[in-house]
Amino acid sequence: MSSESQVKVVTTHVLYEMKLRGEKIAMLTAYDYSMARILDAAGIDVLLVGDSASNVMAGHESTLPITLDQMIYHASSVVRAVKRALVVVDLPFGTYQGNSKLALRSAIRIMKESGADGVKLEGGSEIIDSVERILSAGIPVMGHLGLTPQSIHKFGTYVVRAREEAEAKKLVADSHLLENVGCFSIVLEKIPAKLGAQVASELKIPVIGIGAGSGVDGQVLVTHDMLGITQEFSPRFLRRYHNLYAEMLGSFQAYIKDVKSMDFPNEREQY
Ligand code: KIV
């Protein structure tokens, strides 16, 4: 689908209607203007300015170091590119946990300074005060449960979450809690497919999965992973649509060769 022919702005209500009629929601990450333009033109429903920018754009080992100012920079670049998609921005680590007033201040900064459509927070009952306070200001909130990378130091590993009954029960309870307080959607990351399908069938709001199976209402991947720009990350849930690393490497090598051999620029490429 091309957004040129069918420009319809995606709102949280549109996502809700998509779930009602069984249309799957396609979401990908974006951190910059040029990539966001292509994603939006392709007809992506939701663009996530994920704190995965910490890994993908800045080369950190985890999502923890990225700052609110950096997230706002990425988000405002994405928003300038988008005509159709809903833009959701991660609240970074340390800007909402344990302090709902700080959470609201952080969310307001994102909304005011980037022009995004909503924010995403990781966690369930432990951050519910922050979620409620942000919602009370009229800011749409997307939840995120299962593997929550901002808590990597607590988990100690990126393995599949909620395989054990107690953790699965908490995840289901947290999903309902997030829906009941007014979140417009939740992301479920790296959990058993059966549990993903159960949560999607129990909730009225759309459930977007990343490694949560096919029974959820939509899917999200990190764009640089699905394009094959990143090489080292290969979880089972990742489908690579391209090997852009190899393609880009080849182009850069060809350019270097052309410059060194004085093949570039040629007669037609100069004034
Ligand atoms: O930061 C991110 O990219 C995310 C997705 C993996 C859901 O939170």
Coordinates of C-alpha atoms and ligand atoms in Angstrom, one line a residue:
M1 CA 0.0 0.0 0.0
S2 CA 1.2 3.5 -0.7
S3 CA 0.3 6.3 1.7
E4 CA 0.1 8.7 -1.3
S5 CA -3.1 6.9 -2.5
Q6 CA -4.7 6.3 0.8
V7 CA -3.6 8.9 3.4
K8 CA -5.6 8.3 6.5
V9 CA -4.1 9.4 9.7
V10 CA -3.7 6.6 12.2
T11 CA -5.0 7.4 15.6
T12 CA -5.4 5.3 18.8
H13 CA -9.0 4.9 17.8
V14 CA -8.1 3.6 14.3
L15 CA -5.9 0.9 16.0
Y16 CA -8.8 -0.1 18.2
E17 CA -11.1 -0.4 15.1
M18 CA -8.4 -2.5 13.4
K19 CA -8.5 -4.9 16.3
L20 CA -12.3 -5.0 16.2
R21 CA -12.3 -6.0 12.5
G22 CA -9.3 -8.4 12.8
E23 CA -6.9 -6.3 10.7
K24 CA -3.3 -6.8 12.0
I25 CA -1.3 -3.8 13.0
A26 CA 2.2 -3.3 11.5
M27 CA 4.6 -1.4 13.7
L28 CA 8.4 -0.7 13.3
T29 CA 10.9 1.4 15.0
A30 CA 12.3 4.7 13.5
Y31 CA 14.8 7.1 15.0
D32 CA 15.5 9.6 12.1
Y33 CA 13.7 11.6 9.4
S34 CA 14.9 9.8 6.3
M35 CA 14.0 6.3 7.5
A36 CA 10.7 7.5 8.9
R37 CA 9.7 9.0 5.5
I38 CA 10.2 5.7 3.8
L39 CA 8.4 3.8 6.5
D40 CA 5.4 6.2 6.4
A41 CA 5.3 6.1 2.6
A42 CA 5.2 2.3 2.8
G43 CA 2.0 2.5 4.9
I44 CA 3.3 1.5 8.4
D45 CA 0.6 1.9 11.0
V46 CA 2.7 2.7 14.0
L47 CA 6.2 4.1 14.3
L48 CA 8.0 3.5 17.6
V49 CA 10.8 5.8 18.5
G50 CA 12.2 3.0 20.7
D51 CA 14.9 3.4 23.3
S52 CA 16.5 0.7 21.2
A53 CA 18.1 3.8 19.6
S54 CA 20.5 3.5 22.5
N55 CA 21.8 0.2 20.9
V56 CA 21.1 0.8 17.3
M57 CA 22.0 4.5 16.9
A58 CA 24.5 5.1 19.7
G59 CA 26.2 1.7 20.0
H60 CA 25.4 1.1 23.7
E61 CA 25.1 -2.4 25.1
S62 CA 21.7 -1.7 26.7
T63 CA 18.8 0.7 26.4
L64 CA 19.7 2.3 29.8
P65 CA 22.1 5.1 28.8
I66 CA 19.8 7.0 26.4
T67 CA 18.6 10.3 27.8
L68 CA 15.2 12.1 27.6
D69 CA 16.9 14.9 25.5
Q70 CA 18.2 12.3 23.1
M71 CA 14.8 10.6 22.8
I72 CA 13.2 13.9 22.1
Y73 CA 15.8 14.6 19.3
H74 CA 15.0 11.3 17.7
A75 CA 11.3 11.7 18.1
S76 CA 11.1 15.2 16.7
S77 CA 13.1 14.0 13.6
V78 CA 10.6 11.2 13.1
V79 CA 7.5 13.4 13.6
R80 CA 8.7 15.8 10.9
A81 CA 8.7 13.0 8.4
V82 CA 5.3 11.4 9.2
K83 CA 2.0 12.1 7.5
R84 CA 0.0 9.0 8.4
A85 CA 1.5 6.8 11.0
L86 CA 0.9 7.0 14.8
V87 CA 4.2 8.0 16.5
V88 CA 4.9 6.5 19.9
V89 CA 8.0 7.4 21.9
D90 CA 9.7 5.3 24.7
L91 CA 10.1 7.1 28.0
P92 CA 13.8 6.2 28.7
F93 CA 15.1 4.5 31.8
G94 CA 15.1 6.8 34.9
T95 CA 12.5 9.2 33.7
Y96 CA 9.4 7.6 35.1
Q97 CA 10.1 4.7 37.5
G98 CA 9.2 5.3 41.2
N99 CA 8.1 8.9 40.7
S100 CA 4.8 9.7 39.0
K101 CA 5.4 13.5 39.0
L102 CA 8.7 13.0 37.2
A103 CA 6.9 10.6 34.8
L104 CA 4.3 13.2 33.9
R105 CA 7.0 15.9 33.4
S106 CA 9.0 13.5 31.1
A107 CA 5.9 12.6 29.1
I108 CA 4.8 16.2 28.7
R109 CA 8.3 17.1 27.5
I110 CA 8.1 14.4 24.8
M111 CA 4.7 15.5 23.7
K112 CA 5.5 19.2 23.7
E113 CA 9.0 19.1 22.2
S114 CA 8.6 16.3 19.6
G115 CA 4.9 16.5 18.6
A116 CA 4.5 12.7 19.0
D117 CA 1.2 11.0 19.6
G118 CA 1.9 9.0 22.7
V119 CA 4.4 7.4 25.0
K120 CA 5.4 3.9 25.9
L121 CA 6.5 2.7 29.4
E122 CA 7.9 -0.6 30.5
G123 CA 6.3 -2.5 33.4
G124 CA 3.0 -3.3 35.1
S125 CA 1.8 -2.8 38.7
E126 CA 5.2 -1.3 39.8
I127 CA 4.8 1.7 37.5
I128 CA 1.0 2.0 37.5
D129 CA 1.0 5.4 39.4
S130 CA 3.2 6.9 36.7
V131 CA 0.9 5.4 34.0
E132 CA -2.2 6.8 35.6
R133 CA -0.7 10.3 36.2
I134 CA 0.4 10.5 32.5
L135 CA -3.0 9.4 31.3
S136 CA -4.7 12.0 33.6
A137 CA -3.0 14.7 31.5
G138 CA -4.6 13.2 28.3
I139 CA -1.4 11.6 27.0
P140 CA -2.0 8.3 25.3
V141 CA 0.1 5.5 26.9
M142 CA 1.2 2.2 25.4
G143 CA 2.3 -0.5 28.0
H144 CA 5.2 -2.9 27.6
L145 CA 5.3 -6.3 29.4
G146 CA 7.3 -9.5 29.1
L147 CA 10.9 -8.9 28.4
T148 CA 11.4 -5.3 29.4
P149 CA 15.0 -4.4 28.4
Q150 CA 15.2 -1.5 30.8
S151 CA 15.1 -4.1 33.6
I152 CA 17.9 -6.2 32.1
H153 CA 20.0 -5.9 35.3
K154 CA 17.2 -7.4 37.3
F155 CA 16.5 -10.2 34.8
G156 CA 20.2 -10.8 34.1
T157 CA 19.4 -12.3 30.7
Y158 CA 17.4 -11.7 27.5
V159 CA 15.7 -15.2 27.5
V160 CA 12.0 -15.8 26.9
R161 CA 9.9 -14.4 29.8
A162 CA 6.8 -15.7 31.6
R163 CA 7.3 -19.4 30.9
E164 CA 6.7 -20.1 34.6
E165 CA 3.1 -20.0 35.8
A166 CA 3.6 -17.3 38.5
E167 CA 5.2 -14.9 36.0
A168 CA 2.6 -15.7 33.4
K169 CA -0.2 -14.9 35.9
K170 CA 1.4 -11.6 36.8
L171 CA 1.7 -10.7 33.1
V172 CA -1.9 -11.4 32.5
A173 CA -2.9 -9.4 35.6
D174 CA -0.7 -6.5 34.6
S175 CA -2.2 -6.5 31.1
H176 CA -5.7 -6.2 32.5
L177 CA -4.5 -3.5 34.9
L178 CA -2.9 -1.4 32.1
E179 CA -6.1 -1.8 30.0
N180 CA -8.3 -0.9 33.0
V181 CA -6.4 2.3 33.8
G182 CA -6.7 3.4 30.2
C183 CA -3.7 2.4 28.1
F184 CA -4.6 2.4 24.4
S185 CA -2.4 -0.7 23.6
I186 CA 0.4 -2.9 25.0
V187 CA 3.5 -4.4 23.6
L188 CA 4.4 -8.0 24.7
E189 CA 8.0 -8.9 24.2
K190 CA 9.5 -12.4 24.0
I191 CA 6.9 -14.6 25.7
P192 CA 5.3 -17.9 24.8
A193 CA 2.9 -17.6 21.8
K194 CA 0.1 -19.2 23.7
L195 CA 0.3 -16.6 26.4
G196 CA 0.4 -13.8 23.8
A197 CA -2.8 -15.1 22.2
Q198 CA -4.5 -15.5 25.6
V199 CA -3.8 -11.8 26.5
A200 CA -4.9 -10.6 23.0
S201 CA -8.1 -12.5 23.3
E202 CA -8.9 -11.2 26.8
L203 CA -8.1 -7.5 26.2
K204 CA -10.2 -5.1 24.1
I205 CA -7.1 -2.9 23.4
P206 CA -4.7 -4.0 20.7
V207 CA -1.8 -6.2 21.8
I208 CA 1.4 -5.8 19.7
G209 CA 3.9 -8.6 19.9
I210 CA 7.7 -8.9 19.4
G211 CA 8.5 -12.6 19.8
A212 CA 5.0 -13.1 21.2
G213 CA 3.6 -15.3 18.4
S214 CA 1.0 -14.9 15.7
G215 CA -2.1 -14.8 18.0
V216 CA -1.7 -11.1 18.9
D217 CA -3.2 -8.1 17.2
G218 CA 0.0 -6.8 15.5
Q219 CA 3.7 -7.1 15.2
V220 CA 6.7 -4.9 15.9
L221 CA 10.4 -5.3 14.9
V222 CA 13.4 -3.1 15.2
T223 CA 13.8 -1.7 11.6
H224 CA 17.6 -2.0 11.5
D225 CA 17.2 -5.7 12.5
M226 CA 14.6 -6.6 9.9
L227 CA 16.6 -4.8 7.2
G228 CA 19.8 -6.8 8.2
I229 CA 21.8 -3.7 9.0
T230 CA 22.5 -5.0 12.4
Q231 CA 24.3 -8.4 12.2
E232 CA 25.0 -9.7 15.6
F233 CA 21.3 -9.9 16.9
S234 CA 19.6 -13.1 15.7
P235 CA 16.7 -14.1 17.9
R236 CA 14.2 -16.7 16.6
F237 CA 11.5 -14.1 16.3
L238 CA 13.4 -11.9 13.9
R239 CA 12.6 -12.2 10.2
R240 CA 15.2 -10.5 8.0
Y241 CA 13.8 -8.9 4.9
H242 CA 17.2 -7.8 3.5
N243 CA 20.9 -8.1 4.0
L244 CA 21.4 -4.4 3.9
Y245 CA 24.7 -4.6 5.8
A246 CA 26.2 -6.5 2.9
E247 CA 24.6 -4.2 0.3
M248 CA 25.8 -1.0 2.0
L249 CA 29.3 -2.5 2.6
G250 CA 29.5 -3.2 -1.1
S251 CA 28.4 0.3 -2.1
F252 CA 30.9 1.9 0.3
Q253 CA 33.7 -0.2 -1.0
A254 CA 32.7 0.6 -4.6
Y255 CA 32.8 4.3 -3.8
I256 CA 36.2 4.1 -2.1
K257 CA 37.5 2.3 -5.1
D258 CA 36.1 4.9 -7.5
V259 CA 37.6 7.8 -5.5
K260 CA 41.0 6.1 -5.2
S261 CA 41.1 5.2 -8.9
M262 CA 39.9 8.7 -9.9
D263 CA 36.9 7.2 -11.7
F264 CA 34.7 9.4 -9.6
P265 CA 33.8 12.1 -10.4
N266 CA 33.7 11.7 -14.2
E267 CA 33.1 14.4 -16.9
R268 CA 29.3 14.4 -16.3
E269 CA 29.6 14.6 -12.6
Q270 CA 31.4 18.0 -12.4
Y271 CA 30.8 21.6 -13.4
Ligands
KIV1 O1 12.8 0.1 22.1 C1 12.3 -0.7 21.2 O2 12.6 -0.8 20.1 C2 11.2 -1.5 21.7 C3 10.6 -2.6 20.8 C4 11.6 -3.7 20.8 C5 9.3 -3.0 21.2 O3 10.7 -1.3 22.8

